[in-house]
Coordinates of C-alpha atoms in Angstrom, one line a residue:
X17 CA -35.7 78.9 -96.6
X18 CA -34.0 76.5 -94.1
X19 CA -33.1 74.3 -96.9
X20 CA -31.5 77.3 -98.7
X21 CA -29.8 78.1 -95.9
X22 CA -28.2 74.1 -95.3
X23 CA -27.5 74.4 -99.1
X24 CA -25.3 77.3 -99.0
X25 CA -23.8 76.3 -95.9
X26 CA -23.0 72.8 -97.7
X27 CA -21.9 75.2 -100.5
X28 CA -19.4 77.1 -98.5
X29 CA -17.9 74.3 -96.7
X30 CA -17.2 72.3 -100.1
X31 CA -15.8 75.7 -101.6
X32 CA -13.4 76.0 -98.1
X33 CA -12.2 72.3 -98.7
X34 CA -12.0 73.1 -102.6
X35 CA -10.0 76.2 -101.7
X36 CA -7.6 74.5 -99.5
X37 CA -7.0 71.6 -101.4
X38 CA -6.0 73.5 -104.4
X39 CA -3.5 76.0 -101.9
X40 CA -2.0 72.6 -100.8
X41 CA -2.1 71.2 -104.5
X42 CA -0.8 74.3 -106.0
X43 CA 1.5 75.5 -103.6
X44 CA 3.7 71.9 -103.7
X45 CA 4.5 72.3 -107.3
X46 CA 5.1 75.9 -107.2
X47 CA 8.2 74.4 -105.0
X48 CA 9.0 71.5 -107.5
X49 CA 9.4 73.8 -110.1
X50 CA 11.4 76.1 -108.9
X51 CA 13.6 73.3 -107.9
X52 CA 13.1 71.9 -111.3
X53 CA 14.1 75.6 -112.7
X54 CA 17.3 75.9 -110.7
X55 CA 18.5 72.1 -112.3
X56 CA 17.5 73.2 -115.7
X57 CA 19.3 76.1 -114.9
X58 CA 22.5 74.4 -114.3
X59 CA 22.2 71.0 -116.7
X60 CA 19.7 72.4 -119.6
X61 CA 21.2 75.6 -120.6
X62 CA 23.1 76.4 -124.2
X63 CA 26.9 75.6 -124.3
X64 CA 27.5 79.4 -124.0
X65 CA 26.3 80.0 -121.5
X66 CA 26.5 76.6 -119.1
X67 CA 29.5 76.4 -116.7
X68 CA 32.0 73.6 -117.4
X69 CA 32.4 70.7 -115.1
X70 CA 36.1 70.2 -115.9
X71 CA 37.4 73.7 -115.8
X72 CA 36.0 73.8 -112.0
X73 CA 37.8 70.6 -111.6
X74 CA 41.2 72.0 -113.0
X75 CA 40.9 75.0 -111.0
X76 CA 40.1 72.8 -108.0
X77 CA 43.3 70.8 -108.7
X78 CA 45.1 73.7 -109.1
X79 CA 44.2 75.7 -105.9
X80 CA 44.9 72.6 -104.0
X81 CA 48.1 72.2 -105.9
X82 CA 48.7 76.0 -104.9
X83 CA 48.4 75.5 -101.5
X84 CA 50.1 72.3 -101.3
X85 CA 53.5 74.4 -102.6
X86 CA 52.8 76.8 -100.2
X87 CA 52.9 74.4 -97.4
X88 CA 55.6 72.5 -98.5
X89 CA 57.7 75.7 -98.9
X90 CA 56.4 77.2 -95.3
X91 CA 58.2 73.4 -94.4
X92 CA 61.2 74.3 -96.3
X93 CA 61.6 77.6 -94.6
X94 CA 61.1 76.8 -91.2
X95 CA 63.3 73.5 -91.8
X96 CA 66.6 76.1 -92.9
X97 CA 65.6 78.1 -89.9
X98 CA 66.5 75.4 -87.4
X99 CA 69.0 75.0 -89.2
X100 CA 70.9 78.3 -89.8
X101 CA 69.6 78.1 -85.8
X102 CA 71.5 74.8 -85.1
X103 CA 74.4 75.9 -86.8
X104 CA 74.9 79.3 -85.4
X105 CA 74.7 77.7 -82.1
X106 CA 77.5 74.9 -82.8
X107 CA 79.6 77.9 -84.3
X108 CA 79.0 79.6 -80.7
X109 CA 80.1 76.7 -79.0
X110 CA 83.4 76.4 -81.0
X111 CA 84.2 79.3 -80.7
X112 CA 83.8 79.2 -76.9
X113 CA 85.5 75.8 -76.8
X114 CA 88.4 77.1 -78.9
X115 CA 88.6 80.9 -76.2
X116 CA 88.6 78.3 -72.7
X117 CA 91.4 76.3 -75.0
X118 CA 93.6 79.5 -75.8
X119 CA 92.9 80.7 -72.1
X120 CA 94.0 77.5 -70.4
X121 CA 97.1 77.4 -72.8
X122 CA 97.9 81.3 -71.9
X123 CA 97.4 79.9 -68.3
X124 CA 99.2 76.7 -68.4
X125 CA 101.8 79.2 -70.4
X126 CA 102.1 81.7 -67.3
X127 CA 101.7 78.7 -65.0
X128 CA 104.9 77.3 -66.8
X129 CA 107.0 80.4 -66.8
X130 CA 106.5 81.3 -63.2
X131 CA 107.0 78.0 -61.6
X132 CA 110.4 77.5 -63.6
X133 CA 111.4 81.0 -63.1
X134 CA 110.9 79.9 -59.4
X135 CA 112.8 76.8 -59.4
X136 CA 115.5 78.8 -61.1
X137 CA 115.8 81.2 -58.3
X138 CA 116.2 78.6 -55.5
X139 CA 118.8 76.5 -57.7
X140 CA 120.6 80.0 -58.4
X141 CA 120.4 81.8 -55.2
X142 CA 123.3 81.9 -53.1
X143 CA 123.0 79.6 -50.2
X144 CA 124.7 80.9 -46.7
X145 CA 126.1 78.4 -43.5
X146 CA 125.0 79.1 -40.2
X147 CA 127.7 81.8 -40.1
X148 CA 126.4 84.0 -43.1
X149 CA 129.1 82.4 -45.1
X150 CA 128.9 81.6 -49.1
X151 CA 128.2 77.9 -49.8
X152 CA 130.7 77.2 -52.5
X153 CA 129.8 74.2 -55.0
X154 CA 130.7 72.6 -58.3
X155 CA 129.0 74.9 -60.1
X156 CA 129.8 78.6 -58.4
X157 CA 132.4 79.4 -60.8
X158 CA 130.9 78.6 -64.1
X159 CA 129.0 81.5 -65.7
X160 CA 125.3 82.2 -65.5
X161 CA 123.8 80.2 -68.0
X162 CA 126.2 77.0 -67.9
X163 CA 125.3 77.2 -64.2
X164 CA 121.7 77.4 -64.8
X165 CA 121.8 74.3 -67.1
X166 CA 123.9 71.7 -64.9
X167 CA 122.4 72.5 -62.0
X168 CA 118.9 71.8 -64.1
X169 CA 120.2 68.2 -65.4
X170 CA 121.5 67.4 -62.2
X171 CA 118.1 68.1 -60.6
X172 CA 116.5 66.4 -63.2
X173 CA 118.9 63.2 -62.9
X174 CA 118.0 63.1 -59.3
X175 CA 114.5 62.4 -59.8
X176 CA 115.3 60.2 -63.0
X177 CA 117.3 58.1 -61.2
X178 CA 114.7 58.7 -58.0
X179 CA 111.7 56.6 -60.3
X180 CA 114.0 54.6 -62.4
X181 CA 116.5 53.1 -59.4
X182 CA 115.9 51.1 -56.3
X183 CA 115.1 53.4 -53.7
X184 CA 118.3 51.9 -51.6
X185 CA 121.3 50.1 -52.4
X186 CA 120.5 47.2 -49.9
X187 CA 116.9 46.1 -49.8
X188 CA 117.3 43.6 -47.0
X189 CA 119.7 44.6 -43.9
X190 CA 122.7 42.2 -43.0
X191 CA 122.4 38.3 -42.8
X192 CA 122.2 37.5 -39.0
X193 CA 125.1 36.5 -37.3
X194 CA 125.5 33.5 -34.5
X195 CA 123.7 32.9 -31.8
X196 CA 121.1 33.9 -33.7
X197 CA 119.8 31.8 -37.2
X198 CA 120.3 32.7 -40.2
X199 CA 118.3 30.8 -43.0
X200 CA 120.0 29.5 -45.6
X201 CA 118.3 30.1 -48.4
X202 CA 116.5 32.7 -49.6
X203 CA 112.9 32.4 -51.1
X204 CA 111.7 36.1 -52.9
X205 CA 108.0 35.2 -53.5
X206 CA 105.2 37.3 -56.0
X207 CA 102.0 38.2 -54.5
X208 CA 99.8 38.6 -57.7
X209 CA 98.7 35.3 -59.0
X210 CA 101.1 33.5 -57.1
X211 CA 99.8 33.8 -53.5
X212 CA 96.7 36.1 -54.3
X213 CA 94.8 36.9 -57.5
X214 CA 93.0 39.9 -57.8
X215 CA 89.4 40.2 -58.9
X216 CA 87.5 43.4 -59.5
X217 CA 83.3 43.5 -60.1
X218 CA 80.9 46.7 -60.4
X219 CA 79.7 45.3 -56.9
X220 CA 82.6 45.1 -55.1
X221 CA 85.2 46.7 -56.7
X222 CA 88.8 45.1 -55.9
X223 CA 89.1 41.6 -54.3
X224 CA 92.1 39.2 -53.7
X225 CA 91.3 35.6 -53.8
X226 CA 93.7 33.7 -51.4
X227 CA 95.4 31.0 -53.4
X228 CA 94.6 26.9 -52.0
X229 CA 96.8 25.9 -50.0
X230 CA 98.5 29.0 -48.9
X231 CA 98.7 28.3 -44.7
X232 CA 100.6 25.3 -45.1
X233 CA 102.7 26.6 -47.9
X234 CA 104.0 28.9 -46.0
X235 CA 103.9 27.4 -42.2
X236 CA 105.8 24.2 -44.4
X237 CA 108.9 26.4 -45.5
X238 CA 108.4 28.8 -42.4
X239 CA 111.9 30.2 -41.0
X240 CA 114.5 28.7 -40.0
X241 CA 114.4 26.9 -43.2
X242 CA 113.8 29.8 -45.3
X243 CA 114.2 33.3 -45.4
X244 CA 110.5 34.4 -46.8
X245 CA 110.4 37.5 -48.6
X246 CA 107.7 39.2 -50.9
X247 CA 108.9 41.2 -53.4
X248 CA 106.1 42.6 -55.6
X249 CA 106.0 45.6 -58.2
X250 CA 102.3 46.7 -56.7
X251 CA 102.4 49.6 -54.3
X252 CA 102.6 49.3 -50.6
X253 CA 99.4 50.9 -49.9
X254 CA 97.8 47.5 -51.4
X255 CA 100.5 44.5 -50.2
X256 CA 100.7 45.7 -46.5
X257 CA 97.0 45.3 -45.6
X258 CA 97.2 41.8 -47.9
X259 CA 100.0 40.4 -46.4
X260 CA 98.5 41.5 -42.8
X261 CA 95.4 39.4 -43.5
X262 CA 97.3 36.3 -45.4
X263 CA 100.2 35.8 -42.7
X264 CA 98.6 36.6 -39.2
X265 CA 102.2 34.1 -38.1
X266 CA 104.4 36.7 -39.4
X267 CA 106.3 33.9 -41.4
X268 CA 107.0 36.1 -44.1
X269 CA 110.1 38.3 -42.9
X270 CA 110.4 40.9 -45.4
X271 CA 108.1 43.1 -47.6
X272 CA 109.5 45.1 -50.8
X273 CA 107.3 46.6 -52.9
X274 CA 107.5 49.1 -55.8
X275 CA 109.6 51.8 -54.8
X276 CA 112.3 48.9 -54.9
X277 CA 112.2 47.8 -58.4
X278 CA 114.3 48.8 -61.4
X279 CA 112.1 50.7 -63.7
X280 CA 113.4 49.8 -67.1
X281 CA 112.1 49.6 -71.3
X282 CA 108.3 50.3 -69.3
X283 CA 108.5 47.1 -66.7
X284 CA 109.2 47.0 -62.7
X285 CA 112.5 44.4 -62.8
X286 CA 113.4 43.1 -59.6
X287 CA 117.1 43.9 -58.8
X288 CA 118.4 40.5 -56.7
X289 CA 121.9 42.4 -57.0
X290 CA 120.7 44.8 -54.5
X291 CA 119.6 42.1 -52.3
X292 CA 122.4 42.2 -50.0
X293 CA 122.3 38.1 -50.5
X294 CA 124.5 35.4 -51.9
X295 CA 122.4 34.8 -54.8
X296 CA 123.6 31.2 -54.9
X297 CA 121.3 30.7 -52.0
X298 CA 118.3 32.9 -54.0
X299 CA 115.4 31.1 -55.1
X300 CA 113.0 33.5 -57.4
X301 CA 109.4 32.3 -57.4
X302 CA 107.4 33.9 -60.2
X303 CA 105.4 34.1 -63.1
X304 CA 106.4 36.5 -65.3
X305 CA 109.5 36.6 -66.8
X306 CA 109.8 40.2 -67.8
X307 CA 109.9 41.0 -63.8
X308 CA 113.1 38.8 -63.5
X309 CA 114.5 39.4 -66.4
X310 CA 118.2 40.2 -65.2
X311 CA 118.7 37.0 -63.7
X312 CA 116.8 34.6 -65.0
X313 CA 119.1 31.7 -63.7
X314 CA 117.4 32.1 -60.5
X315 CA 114.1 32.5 -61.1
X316 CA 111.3 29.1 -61.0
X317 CA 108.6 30.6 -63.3
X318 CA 105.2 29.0 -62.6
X319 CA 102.2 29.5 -65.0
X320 CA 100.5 32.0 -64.0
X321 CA 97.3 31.5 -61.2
X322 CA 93.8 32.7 -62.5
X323 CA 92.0 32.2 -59.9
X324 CA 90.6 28.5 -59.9
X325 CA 90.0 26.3 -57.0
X326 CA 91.1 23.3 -57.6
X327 CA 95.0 24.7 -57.7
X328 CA 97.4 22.3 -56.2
X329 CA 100.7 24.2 -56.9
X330 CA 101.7 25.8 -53.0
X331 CA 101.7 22.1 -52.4
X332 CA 104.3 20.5 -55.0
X333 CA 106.3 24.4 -54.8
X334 CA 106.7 23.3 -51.1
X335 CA 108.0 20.0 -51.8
X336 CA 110.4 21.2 -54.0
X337 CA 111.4 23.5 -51.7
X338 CA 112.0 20.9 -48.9
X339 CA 113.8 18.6 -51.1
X340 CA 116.4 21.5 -52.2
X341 CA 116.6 21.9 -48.3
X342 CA 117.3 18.2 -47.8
X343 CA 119.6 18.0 -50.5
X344 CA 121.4 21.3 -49.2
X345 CA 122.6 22.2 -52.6
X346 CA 125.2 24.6 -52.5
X347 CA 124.0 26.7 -55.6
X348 CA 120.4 26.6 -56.4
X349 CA 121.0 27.7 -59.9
X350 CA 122.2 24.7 -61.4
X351 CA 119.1 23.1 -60.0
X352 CA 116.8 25.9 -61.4
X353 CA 118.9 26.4 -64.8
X354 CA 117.7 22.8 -65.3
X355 CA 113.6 23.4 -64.5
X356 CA 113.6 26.5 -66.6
X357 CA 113.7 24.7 -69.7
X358 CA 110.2 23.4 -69.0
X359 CA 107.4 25.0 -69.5
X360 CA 105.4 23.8 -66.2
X361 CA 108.6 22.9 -63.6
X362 CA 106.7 21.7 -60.6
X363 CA 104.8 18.8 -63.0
X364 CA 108.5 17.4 -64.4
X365 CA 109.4 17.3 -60.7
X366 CA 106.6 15.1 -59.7
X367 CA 107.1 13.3 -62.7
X368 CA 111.0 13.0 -61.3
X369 CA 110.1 12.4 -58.1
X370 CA 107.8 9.5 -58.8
X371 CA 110.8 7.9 -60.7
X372 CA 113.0 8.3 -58.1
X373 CA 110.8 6.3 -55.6
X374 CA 110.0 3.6 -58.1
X375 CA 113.7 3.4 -58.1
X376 CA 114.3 3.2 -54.5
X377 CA 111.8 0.7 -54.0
X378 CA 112.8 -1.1 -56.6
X379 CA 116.2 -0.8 -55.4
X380 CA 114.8 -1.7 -51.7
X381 CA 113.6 -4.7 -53.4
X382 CA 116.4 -6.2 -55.0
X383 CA 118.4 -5.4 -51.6
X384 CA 115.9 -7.9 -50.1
X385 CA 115.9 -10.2 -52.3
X386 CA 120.2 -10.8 -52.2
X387 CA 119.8 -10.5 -48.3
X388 CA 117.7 -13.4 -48.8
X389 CA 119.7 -15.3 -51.0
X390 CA 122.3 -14.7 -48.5
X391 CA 120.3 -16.1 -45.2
X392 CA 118.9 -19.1 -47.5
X393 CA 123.0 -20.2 -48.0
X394 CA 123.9 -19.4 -45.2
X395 CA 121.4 -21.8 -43.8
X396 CA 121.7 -24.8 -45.7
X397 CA 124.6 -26.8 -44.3
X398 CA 122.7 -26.7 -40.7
X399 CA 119.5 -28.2 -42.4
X400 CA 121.6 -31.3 -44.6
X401 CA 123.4 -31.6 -41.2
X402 CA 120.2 -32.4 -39.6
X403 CA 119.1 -34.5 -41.7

């Protein structure tokens, strides 16, 4: 009984195992085949019935295609909206531009009208004396309009002649009379690039460089020798404070600046006529020739000064200044009608001057030489009477 019992004990455990390893064995391929079911499906079934591999593809290619367009014409569209944007806005800004243009003309337009009417009144209007008289004039009797008109071009010679003329008929007041000294010669110097030279930098703005040798230029040919004056085309507002710094002596007895000038064909001309100066005695230093153009016999026209250091001009200007002095020449253009011909003046007079004093030393050594000769001669006799 006991070993029937351990038999079908050993009988039931060998039928569990059995049972479980066929579960286990079974169930795995009852996967695998359905796996195996769902690729025979797909890759073993008839042509009718089996999908095809290239019409997915082509509809693939074609969706993508599809959306592609779509994308590229979303692009397209928002691209002419910015566009049709853009330009409406730079057709609103024209058209505001060209409204603030037609307003300021309408403005400028009233602006116009007024003003003028206003200067017509005052020119028109009767004007009364101190005793409520009429002030008669040259134009009272001539009707409206004729009035209206010469009064207008004489108003507008006035200030014509106003920009175009000197601003007085003498620029410098009388020569002085005895006791006191009068130079005798004049000397009308530039300031820009003949004393100073002006310089401008994003750091600094405007600078004037003092030209070398500009103290003893002028302390050299200081008054009573010469009668200094600086007569410029710049505006006073710039030469006064310059000419306070460069000549703390006061050497320099005039200033004239450009309210002086002649304005004529676009250039400031200096007018020596209006001097009030013998213009035999008138020595023009300067370096443009369009500023002197009226009378060119008495200008000395230096090249131009940019600004270098190693300038010696001041120096030979005042020693042909001093030798015109020494020589007292009685008209200083035949002296300067001869240097103009040159393009650099100052250099042929050094070059003259040098001559000159090989001459007189070679002149001073000839004269010593016959005075010699002479003594030797005169000697002679005394020495064979010696002998």
């Amino acid at each position: 009984m006991a070993f029937a019992t351990k038999s079908i004990q050993h009988l039931y455990k060998i039928y569990n195992a059995n049972t479980t390893t066929i579960y286990s064995a079974l169930r795995l391929p009852i996967a695998r085949i359905s796996v195996v079911q769902m690729a025979q499906r797909h890759y073993y079934n008839t042509e009718a019935h089996r999908p095809k591999i290239t019409g997915s593809l082509t509809n693939i290619q074609s969706s993508g295609g599809t959306v592609q367009s779509l994308t590229q014409d979303g692009l397209d569209n928002k691209k002419l909206e910015e566009e049709a944007k853009e330009e409406a806005e730079e057709k609103e800004k024209r058209e505001q531009s060209q409204r603030v243009l037609k307003y300021s003309f309408a403005f400028l337009g009233v602006f116009t009208t007024v003003g003028l009417s206003y200067v017509i009144y005052n020119l028109t209007k009767a004007k009364y004396d101190e005793h409520g008289n009429i002030i008669e004039d040259e134009f009272s009797n001539l009707p409206f309009y004729e009035r209206i008109y010469k009064m207008l071009k004489r108003e507008f010679n006035y200030y014509t002649k106003m920009v175009q003329e000197p601003s007085r008929n003498k620029l410098l007041p009388d020569p002085l009379k005895y006791p006191y000294i009068q130079p005798p010669y004049t000397l009308v110097l530039e300031l820009t690039d003949v004393l100073v030279h002006p310089d401008w930098t994003y750091e600094t703005g405007w600078r004037f460089k003092k030209r070398p040798g500009v103290d003893q230029f002028l302390e050299a040919i200081a008054p009573p020798q010469f009668e200094i004056v600086v007569y410029t085309a710049e505006q006073g507002m710039t030469v006064f404070p310059i000419l306070d710094i460069l000549d703390p002596n006061g050497y320099i007895m005039y200033r004239l600046v450009r309210d002086t000038t002649r304005f004529v064909d676009g250039h400031h001309v200096k007018d020596l006529n209006a001097l009030n100066r013998d213009l035999s005695k008138v020595i023009v230093v300067d370096w443009n020739p369009k500023s002197t153009k009226f009378h060119p016999e008495n200008t000395l026209q230096l090249p131009q000064w940019i600004g270098n250091d190693d300038d010696t001009t001041l120096y030979d200007l005042a020693a042909f200044l001093k030798t015109i002095l020494a020589t007292n020449v009685e008209d200083v253009r035949e002296v300067l009608n001869y240097y103009r011909q040159f393009d650099n003046p100052l250099q042929v007079f050094r070059e003259n001057q040098r001559k000159f004093l090989m001459q007189i030393e070679e002149e001073e050594n000839k004269a010593q030489q016959e005075s010699s000769k002479v003594l030797t001669s005169k000697w002679k006799p005394t020495f064979h009477w010696n002998r």
